[in-house]
Tab-separated table of C-alpha atoms in Angstrom:
chain	number	residue	atom	x	y	z
A	471	UNK	CA	15.235	31.183	-6.236
A	472	UNK	CA	14.337	27.681	-5.103
A	473	UNK	CA	12.048	25.713	-7.427
A	474	UNK	CA	8.302	26.182	-7.232
A	475	UNK	CA	6.156	23.535	-8.901
A	476	UNK	CA	2.483	22.690	-8.931
A	477	UNK	CA	0.004	19.917	-9.527
A	478	UNK	CA	-3.174	21.302	-11.058
A	479	UNK	CA	-5.970	18.734	-11.364
A	480	UNK	CA	-9.466	19.488	-12.602
A	481	UNK	CA	-12.183	18.159	-10.246
A	482	UNK	CA	-14.016	16.446	-13.087
A	483	UNK	CA	-13.056	12.903	-12.072
A	484	UNK	CA	-11.161	10.836	-9.534
A	485	UNK	CA	-7.373	10.999	-9.184
A	486	UNK	CA	-6.101	8.902	-12.090
A	487	UNK	CA	-2.850	6.939	-12.054
A	488	UNK	CA	-1.404	9.294	-14.685
A	489	UNK	CA	-2.313	12.330	-12.588
A	490	UNK	CA	-0.906	10.700	-9.465
A	491	UNK	CA	2.404	10.063	-11.263
A	492	UNK	CA	2.512	13.732	-12.375
A	493	UNK	CA	1.798	14.866	-8.817
A	494	UNK	CA	4.491	12.518	-7.512
A	495	UNK	CA	7.198	13.785	-9.887
A	496	UNK	CA	6.393	17.388	-8.971
A	497	UNK	CA	6.405	16.490	-5.269
A	498	UNK	CA	9.695	14.576	-5.510
A	499	UNK	CA	11.342	17.425	-7.423
A	500	UNK	CA	10.222	19.943	-4.804
A	501	UNK	CA	11.263	17.797	-1.861
A	502	UNK	CA	14.610	16.860	-3.459
A	503	UNK	CA	15.518	20.487	-4.185
A	504	UNK	CA	14.045	22.029	-1.047
A	505	UNK	CA	11.499	23.811	-3.208
A	506	UNK	CA	7.747	24.387	-2.912
A	507	UNK	CA	4.936	22.090	-4.077
A	508	UNK	CA	1.596	23.825	-4.687
A	509	UNK	CA	-1.783	22.173	-5.236
A	510	UNK	CA	-4.070	24.164	-7.531
A	511	UNK	CA	-7.642	23.103	-8.283
A	512	UNK	CA	-8.563	24.064	-11.853
A	513	UNK	CA	-12.333	24.326	-11.349
A	514	UNK	CA	-13.380	26.806	-14.010
A	515	UNK	CA	-15.261	24.083	-15.911
A	516	UNK	CA	-18.416	24.709	-13.904
A	517	UNK	CA	-20.549	22.110	-15.698
A	518	UNK	CA	-18.202	19.175	-15.026
A	519	UNK	CA	-16.449	20.181	-11.787
A	520	UNK	CA	-17.864	18.809	-8.538
A	521	UNK	CA	-16.955	19.051	-4.863
A	522	UNK	CA	-17.181	15.254	-4.650
A	523	UNK	CA	-14.425	14.825	-7.236
A	524	UNK	CA	-12.385	17.553	-5.568
A	525	UNK	CA	-12.576	15.738	-2.221
A	526	UNK	CA	-11.718	12.465	-3.932
A	527	UNK	CA	-8.574	14.044	-5.394
A	528	UNK	CA	-7.583	15.499	-2.016
A	529	UNK	CA	-8.202	12.151	-0.313
A	530	UNK	CA	-6.099	10.389	-2.941
A	531	UNK	CA	-3.228	12.823	-2.450
A	532	UNK	CA	-3.477	12.390	1.317
A	533	UNK	CA	-3.512	8.577	1.077
A	534	UNK	CA	-0.394	8.668	-1.080
A	535	UNK	CA	1.251	11.057	1.381
A	536	UNK	CA	1.801	13.789	-1.233
A	537	UNK	CA	1.519	16.782	1.067
A	538	UNK	CA	1.364	20.235	-0.481
A	539	UNK	CA	2.744	23.539	0.760
A	540	UNK	CA	0.464	26.396	1.748
A	541	UNK	CA	-3.248	26.738	1.107
A	542	UNK	CA	-5.158	25.191	-1.765
A	543	UNK	CA	-5.512	27.501	-4.762
A	544	UNK	CA	-8.800	27.590	-6.708
A	545	UNK	CA	-9.006	28.991	-10.223
A	546	UNK	CA	-12.640	29.918	-9.634
A	547	UNK	CA	-11.464	32.472	-7.078
A	548	UNK	CA	-9.093	34.149	-9.544
A	549	UNK	CA	-11.474	35.239	-12.289
A	550	UNK	CA	-10.796	38.952	-11.781
A	551	UNK	CA	-7.081	38.299	-12.266
A	552	UNK	CA	-7.770	36.604	-15.607
A	553	UNK	CA	-9.941	39.508	-16.755
A	554	UNK	CA	-7.130	41.954	-15.969
A	555	UNK	CA	-4.697	39.936	-18.074
A	556	UNK	CA	-7.144	39.644	-20.958
A	557	UNK	CA	-7.465	43.421	-20.925
A	558	UNK	CA	-3.700	43.780	-20.780
A	559	UNK	CA	-3.337	41.777	-24.004
A	560	UNK	CA	-6.127	43.799	-25.661
A	561	UNK	CA	-4.514	47.079	-24.643
A	562	UNK	CA	-1.097	46.154	-26.018
A	563	UNK	CA	-2.475	44.787	-29.294
A	564	UNK	CA	-1.755	41.117	-28.622
A	565	UNK	CA	-5.429	40.158	-28.543
A	566	UNK	CA	-8.585	41.057	-30.440
A	567	UNK	CA	-12.358	40.615	-30.348
A	568	UNK	CA	-13.768	37.843	-32.542
A	569	UNK	CA	-17.451	38.052	-33.425
A	570	UNK	CA	-17.569	34.959	-35.649
A	571	UNK	CA	-20.572	32.817	-34.736
A	572	UNK	CA	-20.256	29.097	-33.921
A	573	UNK	CA	-21.943	28.332	-37.242
A	574	UNK	CA	-19.419	30.450	-39.149
A	575	UNK	CA	-16.512	28.809	-37.343
A	576	UNK	CA	-17.849	25.323	-38.119
A	577	UNK	CA	-18.202	26.261	-41.783
A	578	UNK	CA	-14.584	27.485	-41.830
A	579	UNK	CA	-13.403	24.195	-40.273
A	580	UNK	CA	-15.376	22.155	-42.768
A	581	UNK	CA	-13.975	24.150	-45.704
A	582	UNK	CA	-10.405	23.765	-44.447
A	583	UNK	CA	-10.880	20.037	-43.949
A	584	UNK	CA	-12.354	19.660	-47.430
A	585	UNK	CA	-9.336	21.483	-48.853
A	586	UNK	CA	-7.078	19.125	-46.847
A	587	UNK	CA	-5.772	22.029	-44.811
A	588	UNK	CA	-5.288	22.266	-41.065
A	589	UNK	CA	-8.663	23.408	-39.639
A	590	UNK	CA	-7.407	26.474	-37.833
A	591	UNK	CA	-9.003	29.892	-37.512
A	592	UNK	CA	-8.474	31.971	-40.663
A	593	UNK	CA	-8.089	35.344	-38.909
A	594	UNK	CA	-11.323	36.900	-40.191
A	595	UNK	CA	-11.587	39.277	-37.228
A	596	UNK	CA	-7.850	39.731	-36.738
A	597	UNK	CA	-7.489	43.122	-38.372
A	598	UNK	CA	-11.016	44.435	-38.821
A	599	UNK	CA	-12.524	47.035	-36.461
A	600	UNK	CA	-14.246	45.548	-33.427
A	601	UNK	CA	-18.015	45.865	-33.210
A	602	UNK	CA	-18.787	46.350	-29.495
A	603	UNK	CA	-22.491	45.735	-30.093
A	604	UNK	CA	-21.920	42.064	-30.903
A	605	UNK	CA	-20.984	39.327	-28.429
A	606	UNK	CA	-17.334	38.460	-28.943
A	607	UNK	CA	-14.732	35.983	-27.858
A	608	UNK	CA	-11.213	37.265	-27.260
A	609	UNK	CA	-8.475	35.727	-29.368
A	610	UNK	CA	-4.722	35.903	-28.899
A	611	UNK	CA	-2.960	37.440	-31.899
A	612	UNK	CA	-0.256	34.849	-32.516
A	613	UNK	CA	2.761	35.539	-34.755
A	614	UNK	CA	2.238	34.276	-38.294
A	615	UNK	CA	5.844	33.506	-39.156
A	616	UNK	CA	8.993	32.202	-37.523
A	617	UNK	CA	9.271	29.429	-34.936
A	618	UNK	CA	8.550	29.054	-31.248
A	619	UNK	CA	11.208	27.069	-29.429
A	620	UNK	CA	11.496	25.867	-25.862
A	621	UNK	CA	13.827	23.555	-23.983
A	622	UNK	CA	12.293	20.471	-22.429
A	623	UNK	CA	14.227	19.001	-19.500
A	624	UNK	CA	13.199	15.481	-20.515
A	625	UNK	CA	13.357	15.815	-24.309
A	626	UNK	CA	15.750	18.594	-25.221
A	627	UNK	CA	14.937	21.405	-27.655
A	628	UNK	CA	11.465	21.386	-29.243
A	629	UNK	CA	10.403	23.786	-31.994
A	630	UNK	CA	7.048	24.569	-33.622
A	631	UNK	CA	6.440	26.539	-36.796
A	632	UNK	CA	4.226	29.494	-35.938
A	633	UNK	CA	2.237	28.922	-39.111
A	634	UNK	CA	0.933	25.775	-37.389
A	635	UNK	CA	-0.463	27.772	-34.478
A	636	UNK	CA	-3.735	29.636	-34.769
A	637	UNK	CA	-5.181	32.547	-32.849
A	638	UNK	CA	-6.493	30.670	-29.864
A	639	UNK	CA	-9.458	31.911	-27.859
A	640	UNK	CA	-8.336	33.151	-24.437
A	641	UNK	CA	-11.789	34.239	-23.234
A	642	UNK	CA	-15.183	33.018	-24.428
A	643	UNK	CA	-17.998	35.349	-25.399
A	644	UNK	CA	-19.491	34.958	-21.902
A	645	UNK	CA	-16.223	36.206	-20.417
A	646	UNK	CA	-14.976	32.892	-19.011
A	647	UNK	CA	-11.259	32.310	-19.631
A	648	UNK	CA	-9.908	29.224	-21.394
A	649	UNK	CA	-7.423	26.623	-20.176
A	650	UNK	CA	-4.264	27.706	-22.008
A	651	UNK	CA	-4.702	31.282	-20.835
A	652	UNK	CA	-5.565	30.616	-17.184
A	653	UNK	CA	-2.636	28.222	-16.857
A	654	UNK	CA	-0.186	30.891	-17.992
A	655	UNK	CA	-1.656	33.574	-15.744
A	656	UNK	CA	-1.685	31.217	-12.777
A	657	UNK	CA	1.829	29.919	-13.292
A	658	UNK	CA	3.437	33.334	-13.655
A	659	UNK	CA	1.528	35.032	-10.849
A	660	UNK	CA	2.213	32.062	-8.557
A	661	UNK	CA	5.902	32.258	-9.558
A	662	UNK	CA	6.205	28.710	-10.845
A	663	UNK	CA	9.758	27.980	-11.970
A	664	UNK	CA	9.170	24.541	-13.511
A	665	UNK	CA	6.142	23.084	-15.264
A	666	UNK	CA	6.198	19.289	-14.926
A	667	UNK	CA	3.278	17.607	-16.672
A	668	UNK	CA	2.289	14.842	-19.093
A	669	UNK	CA	3.524	14.931	-22.662
A	670	UNK	CA	-0.064	15.202	-23.886
A	671	UNK	CA	0.456	18.917	-23.130
A	672	UNK	CA	3.405	19.372	-25.489
A	673	UNK	CA	1.198	20.853	-28.210
A	674	UNK	CA	-0.122	23.406	-25.705
A	675	UNK	CA	3.344	24.553	-24.732
A	676	UNK	CA	4.248	26.744	-27.769
A	677	UNK	CA	0.937	28.587	-27.424
A	678	UNK	CA	1.640	29.162	-23.749
A	679	UNK	CA	5.216	30.272	-24.440
A	680	UNK	CA	3.853	32.926	-26.811
A	681	UNK	CA	1.424	34.086	-24.124
A	682	UNK	CA	4.237	34.398	-21.573
A	683	UNK	CA	6.191	36.493	-24.031
A	684	UNK	CA	3.231	38.693	-24.994
A	685	UNK	CA	2.512	39.385	-21.313
A	686	UNK	CA	6.170	40.197	-20.684
A	687	UNK	CA	6.651	37.336	-18.198
A	688	UNK	CA	9.659	35.000	-17.870
A	689	UNK	CA	9.114	31.566	-19.415
A	690	UNK	CA	9.463	28.739	-16.875
A	691	UNK	CA	11.333	25.485	-17.461
A	692	UNK	CA	9.270	22.649	-18.950
A	693	UNK	CA	9.440	18.911	-18.407
A	694	UNK	CA	6.932	16.715	-20.205
A	695	UNK	CA	6.570	13.246	-18.705
A	696	UNK	CA	6.039	10.155	-20.867
A	697	UNK	CA	2.534	8.778	-21.202
A	698	UNK	CA	1.515	5.664	-19.297
A	699	UNK	CA	0.341	2.854	-21.580
A	700	UNK	CA	-1.420	-0.403	-20.874
A	701	UNK	CA	0.138	-3.750	-21.847
A	702	UNK	CA	-1.325	-3.287	-25.358
A	703	UNK	CA	0.761	-0.092	-25.695
A	704	UNK	CA	-2.337	2.103	-25.828
A	705	UNK	CA	-3.092	4.947	-23.428
A	706	UNK	CA	-4.009	3.583	-20.014
A	707	UNK	CA	-7.778	3.565	-19.588
A	708	UNK	CA	-10.637	1.698	-17.946
A	709	UNK	CA	-10.358	-1.113	-20.461
A	710	UNK	CA	-7.060	-2.061	-18.808
A	711	UNK	CA	-8.713	-2.404	-15.374
A	712	UNK	CA	-8.259	-0.133	-12.371
A	713	UNK	CA	-7.050	3.383	-13.159
A	714	UNK	CA	-8.021	5.585	-10.194
A	715	UNK	CA	-5.861	5.763	-7.081
A	716	UNK	CA	-8.647	4.641	-4.762
A	717	UNK	CA	-9.304	1.529	-6.818
A	718	UNK	CA	-5.762	0.452	-5.949
A	719	UNK	CA	-6.310	1.297	-2.300
A	720	UNK	CA	-9.451	-0.851	-2.353
A	721	UNK	CA	-7.403	-3.654	-3.924
A	722	UNK	CA	-5.152	-3.668	-0.868
A	723	UNK	CA	-2.043	-1.916	-2.147
A	724	UNK	CA	0.229	0.085	0.146
A	725	UNK	CA	0.646	3.818	-0.583
A	726	UNK	CA	4.448	3.550	-0.386
A	727	UNK	CA	4.390	0.692	-2.884
A	728	UNK	CA	2.226	2.756	-5.243
A	729	UNK	CA	4.681	5.665	-4.997
A	730	UNK	CA	7.604	3.303	-5.597
A	731	UNK	CA	5.964	1.792	-8.672
A	732	UNK	CA	4.746	5.100	-10.118
A	733	UNK	CA	8.196	6.655	-9.689
A	734	UNK	CA	9.685	3.852	-11.792
A	735	UNK	CA	7.237	4.559	-14.632
A	736	UNK	CA	9.577	6.738	-16.651
A	737	UNK	CA	12.434	7.230	-14.163
A	738	UNK	CA	15.285	5.068	-12.920
A	739	UNK	CA	18.158	5.186	-10.476
A	740	UNK	CA	20.627	2.565	-11.628
A	741	UNK	CA	19.208	-0.945	-11.268
A	742	UNK	CA	17.406	-0.261	-7.991
A	743	UNK	CA	13.767	-1.379	-8.019
A	744	UNK	CA	12.575	-0.975	-4.439
A	745	UNK	CA	12.697	2.474	-2.844
A	746	UNK	CA	11.562	3.895	0.434
A	747	UNK	CA	9.912	7.301	0.332
A	748	UNK	CA	13.106	8.922	1.646
A	749	UNK	CA	15.213	7.159	-0.998
A	750	UNK	CA	12.931	8.441	-3.759
A	751	UNK	CA	13.364	11.994	-2.467
A	752	UNK	CA	17.127	11.550	-2.160
A	753	UNK	CA	17.727	10.126	-5.629
A	754	UNK	CA	15.052	11.730	-7.820
A	755	UNK	CA	16.526	13.543	-10.812
A	756	UNK	CA	14.283	15.200	-13.381
A	757	UNK	CA	17.016	14.869	-16.005
A	758	UNK	CA	16.822	11.070	-15.718
A	759	UNK	CA	13.165	10.922	-16.723
A	760	UNK	CA	12.768	8.933	-19.937
A	761	UNK	CA	10.929	10.205	-22.982
A	762	UNK	CA	9.576	6.811	-24.089
A	763	UNK	CA	6.084	5.797	-22.915
A	764	UNK	CA	5.947	3.722	-19.735
A	765	UNK	CA	4.040	0.426	-19.604
A	766	UNK	CA	1.772	-0.200	-16.631
A	767	UNK	CA	2.276	-3.795	-15.495
A	768	UNK	CA	-0.108	-5.002	-12.775
A	769	UNK	CA	2.015	-8.056	-11.981
A	770	UNK	CA	5.067	-5.858	-11.476
A	771	UNK	CA	3.024	-3.618	-9.157
A	772	UNK	CA	1.967	-6.664	-7.123
A	773	UNK	CA	5.604	-7.720	-6.837
A	774	UNK	CA	6.656	-4.235	-5.696
A	775	UNK	CA	3.832	-4.280	-3.160
A	776	UNK	CA	4.955	-7.675	-1.863
A	777	UNK	CA	8.447	-6.292	-1.278
A	778	UNK	CA	7.027	-3.435	0.789
A	779	UNK	CA	4.722	-5.800	2.673
A	780	UNK	CA	7.725	-7.969	3.544
A	781	UNK	CA	9.190	-5.032	5.471
A	782	UNK	CA	6.078	-4.594	7.616
A	783	UNK	CA	5.761	-6.022	11.108
A	784	UNK	CA	3.153	-8.724	11.641
A	785	UNK	CA	1.168	-6.224	13.706
A	786	UNK	CA	1.048	-3.848	10.724
A	787	UNK	CA	0.097	-6.733	8.435
A	788	UNK	CA	-2.793	-7.713	10.705
A	789	UNK	CA	-4.098	-4.145	10.920
A	790	UNK	CA	-3.803	-3.724	7.148
A	791	UNK	CA	-5.699	-6.964	6.497
A	792	UNK	CA	-8.368	-6.330	9.144
A	793	UNK	CA	-10.687	-4.067	7.053
A	794	UNK	CA	-10.629	-6.519	4.154
A	795	UNK	CA	-11.666	-9.363	6.458
A	796	UNK	CA	-14.344	-7.169	8.001
A	797	UNK	CA	-15.680	-6.472	4.507
A	798	UNK	CA	-16.317	-10.244	4.356
A	799	UNK	CA	-18.218	-10.121	7.634
A	800	UNK	CA	-15.285	-11.534	9.622
A	801	UNK	CA	-13.977	-10.038	12.856
A	802	UNK	CA	-10.535	-10.292	14.444
A	803	UNK	CA	-11.103	-10.767	18.166
A	804	UNK	CA	-7.800	-12.436	19.064
A	805	UNK	CA	-4.841	-10.527	17.638
A	806	UNK	CA	-2.342	-13.212	18.671
A	807	UNK	CA	-4.349	-15.817	16.746
A	808	UNK	CA	-4.720	-13.412	13.786
A	809	UNK	CA	-0.972	-12.809	13.742
A	810	UNK	CA	-0.277	-16.537	13.433
A	811	UNK	CA	-3.060	-17.084	10.903
A	812	UNK	CA	-2.300	-14.175	8.589
A	813	UNK	CA	1.444	-14.629	9.130
A	814	UNK	CA	1.230	-18.165	7.741
A	815	UNK	CA	0.024	-16.696	4.421
A	816	UNK	CA	2.578	-13.881	4.083
A	817	UNK	CA	4.393	-15.636	1.270
A	818	UNK	CA	1.214	-16.037	-0.779
A	819	UNK	CA	-0.395	-12.647	-0.197
A	820	UNK	CA	1.046	-9.802	-2.270
A	821	UNK	CA	-1.681	-7.346	-1.270
A	822	UNK	CA	-3.977	-7.000	1.727
A	823	UNK	CA	-6.833	-8.358	-0.394
A	824	UNK	CA	-4.783	-11.412	-1.321
A	825	UNK	CA	-3.846	-11.883	2.339
A	826	UNK	CA	-7.517	-11.682	3.303
A	827	UNK	CA	-8.430	-14.153	0.555
A	828	UNK	CA	-5.735	-16.605	1.612
A	829	UNK	CA	-6.299	-16.395	5.366
A	830	UNK	CA	-10.100	-16.103	5.372
A	831	UNK	CA	-10.574	-19.786	6.252
A	832	UNK	CA	-8.901	-19.258	9.624
A	833	UNK	CA	-11.660	-16.852	10.664
A	834	UNK	CA	-14.627	-18.720	9.178
A	835	UNK	CA	-15.720	-21.948	10.902
A	836	UNK	CA	-18.269	-22.541	8.138
A	837	UNK	CA	-15.586	-22.694	5.454
A	838	UNK	CA	-16.733	-22.752	1.873
A	839	UNK	CA	-15.944	-26.170	0.437
A	840	UNK	CA	-14.712	-26.500	-3.119
A	841	UNK	CA	-16.930	-29.151	-4.722
A	842	UNK	CA	-14.175	-30.730	-6.817
A	843	UNK	CA	-11.880	-30.991	-3.790
A	844	UNK	CA	-14.634	-32.611	-1.716
A	845	UNK	CA	-15.433	-35.127	-4.454
A	846	UNK	CA	-11.791	-36.098	-4.832
A	847	UNK	CA	-10.581	-36.135	-1.220
A	848	UNK	CA	-13.646	-36.512	0.992
A	849	UNK	CA	-15.233	-39.490	-0.711
A	850	UNK	CA	-15.868	-42.673	1.265
A	851	UNK	CA	-12.192	-43.646	1.386
A	852	UNK	CA	-11.141	-40.128	2.233
A	853	UNK	CA	-13.562	-39.956	5.149
A	854	UNK	CA	-12.172	-43.222	6.522
A	855	UNK	CA	-8.717	-41.656	6.545
A	856	UNK	CA	-10.092	-38.417	7.973
A	857	UNK	CA	-11.732	-40.342	10.841
A	858	UNK	CA	-8.444	-42.095	11.592
A	859	UNK	CA	-6.648	-38.754	11.711
A	860	UNK	CA	-9.317	-37.345	14.024
A	861	UNK	CA	-9.045	-40.291	16.362
A	862	UNK	CA	-5.297	-39.716	16.684
A	863	UNK	CA	-5.541	-35.949	17.087
A	864	UNK	CA	-8.280	-35.913	19.727
A	865	UNK	CA	-6.188	-37.295	22.623
A	866	UNK	CA	-3.252	-34.924	22.024
A	867	UNK	CA	-2.609	-32.672	24.975
A	868	UNK	CA	0.158	-30.661	23.272
A	869	UNK	CA	-1.287	-29.553	19.936
A	870	UNK	CA	1.990	-28.411	18.349
A	871	UNK	CA	3.446	-28.845	14.881
A	872	UNK	CA	5.947	-31.360	16.248
A	873	UNK	CA	3.373	-33.526	18.015
A	874	UNK	CA	1.017	-33.381	15.035
A	875	UNK	CA	3.838	-34.363	12.696
A	876	UNK	CA	4.510	-37.493	14.778
A	877	UNK	CA	0.923	-38.620	14.333
A	878	UNK	CA	1.070	-38.272	10.567
A	879	UNK	CA	4.421	-40.046	10.358
A	880	UNK	CA	2.959	-42.950	12.306
A	881	UNK	CA	-0.088	-43.094	10.022
A	882	UNK	CA	2.108	-43.100	6.918
A	883	UNK	CA	4.058	-46.025	8.352
A	884	UNK	CA	0.916	-47.920	9.341
A	885	UNK	CA	-1.104	-47.403	6.166
A	886	UNK	CA	1.701	-47.389	3.603
A	887	UNK	CA	0.084	-44.338	2.026
A	888	UNK	CA	1.959	-41.314	0.765
A	889	UNK	CA	1.720	-38.175	2.853
A	890	UNK	CA	-0.370	-36.437	0.169
A	891	UNK	CA	-3.131	-39.032	0.594
A	892	UNK	CA	-3.360	-38.169	4.271
A	893	UNK	CA	-2.705	-34.453	4.027
A	894	UNK	CA	-5.281	-33.575	1.370
A	895	UNK	CA	-8.400	-34.910	3.139
A	896	UNK	CA	-7.496	-33.052	6.335
A	897	UNK	CA	-6.551	-29.935	4.368
A	898	UNK	CA	-9.927	-29.879	2.595
A	899	UNK	CA	-11.705	-30.477	5.907
A	900	UNK	CA	-9.898	-27.562	7.564
A	901	UNK	CA	-9.763	-25.017	4.729
A	902	UNK	CA	-12.319	-26.093	2.109
A	903	UNK	CA	-9.640	-26.334	-0.612
A	904	UNK	CA	-6.477	-28.253	-1.487
A	905	UNK	CA	-4.217	-25.182	-1.228
A	906	UNK	CA	-2.971	-23.907	2.125
A	907	UNK	CA	0.150	-23.715	4.259
A	908	UNK	CA	1.414	-27.053	5.623
A	909	UNK	CA	-1.258	-29.055	7.431
A	910	UNK	CA	0.828	-29.315	10.610
A	911	UNK	CA	1.051	-25.537	10.765
A	912	UNK	CA	-2.635	-25.022	9.953
A	913	UNK	CA	-3.692	-27.516	12.623
A	914	UNK	CA	-1.447	-25.949	15.252
A	915	UNK	CA	-2.751	-22.434	14.488
A	916	UNK	CA	-6.412	-23.479	14.516
A	917	UNK	CA	-5.933	-25.344	17.760
A	918	UNK	CA	-7.510	-28.647	18.731
A	919	UNK	CA	-11.070	-27.452	19.388
A	920	UNK	CA	-11.440	-25.566	16.083
A	921	UNK	CA	-9.728	-28.341	14.137
A	922	UNK	CA	-11.892	-31.145	15.527
A	923	UNK	CA	-15.103	-29.182	14.919
A	924	UNK	CA	-14.109	-28.645	11.285
A	925	UNK	CA	-13.235	-32.303	10.840
A	926	UNK	CA	-16.593	-33.333	12.312
A	927	UNK	CA	-18.404	-31.023	9.901
A	928	UNK	CA	-16.446	-32.392	6.951
A	929	UNK	CA	-17.332	-35.971	7.956
A	930	UNK	CA	-21.025	-35.135	7.566
A	931	UNK	CA	-20.674	-33.772	4.029
A	932	UNK	CA	-22.576	-35.595	1.329
A	933	UNK	CA	-20.402	-36.792	-1.576
């Protein structure tokens, strides 16, 4: 049987980077092996689940290009199936009714904690006759001795003492099933062969293995992925900055770059850093997933993104940057001009947002002047130099880098000034700052009319 794997998010929040990495590893495993990748929405938490979060998750998966096989599966549409399996465990003696009240359970936990014992259920209702007149939760009757062992594809053999496991609730007193139970029922009835998920689920696994065995179902293979930590080596969270997939989209990252970077969080193929989507599918090996936590490094992600951007055509770069310029109220009307303008900043822009930031001045005649730059380079002496440059540029018929360069070389010879003393006043006049591509290139891209208008505006600035 070819592998069948699933990604099973709860629609209680946006698609998180950790969830996206889990989805990616499942998707890569399925595509590498010719298996099936299922998307299951675990929406039984009615109070916290929303359609908005569900759509956000689906949109995030679509943006990343993680296509799933077959129809979406919803836990909320499978409640009758869970009830049948609860009854099956009751009928075969592997489950029992628990009528302990929440207050009684809290008192038991407090007593266990005070006695420095693990606060697990003490089995009060385990062997006493059920009272059908009282509301009751259904508990799984776990073995009280021996060990539960499973093989993890990323970590090897893992064992738990059964004395550490309590009789978990599989259905609440209102009849709603609980997570550990629904997951088992779903995975076996959907014929999942491999369960690939975060290692925060390791403690759930022995409980689920016991449920598989009690129901008489085959136990699937498990692979628990390493956690993703921030630079402080703590679990990645909002305090580290962006964590949802769409935050990275809004920051101007490419979906293929995100996949590349996420795949390298816990997995490697030799020393290769940059992968196409097809290369990830070709080389992915679940047995090469590390067990140590992975560190999320934003600078490394920006570098990976820059490598993917470098492979894009200038037309693709322009179209990718367009919405981020439009968000600033700027419109691309001349694509040939935009290609030259944005293309001049390709080396500086590692994301579409950075490209928009760097190239914005090309599309804004009323450039925003940096006060410190104006004070330093457009003072009285600077304006004298700027006027000289304008007077030389205005008569030029061929406004090319080469012809512009000749003018500046002549001015350097005439004035005895260094090139920086001539370049910085014109750079500030054209861009508002002292950082830009070479002034010859900027002038040639802007063209004579735009350039002279900007110089004239700069000459009127108060300093």
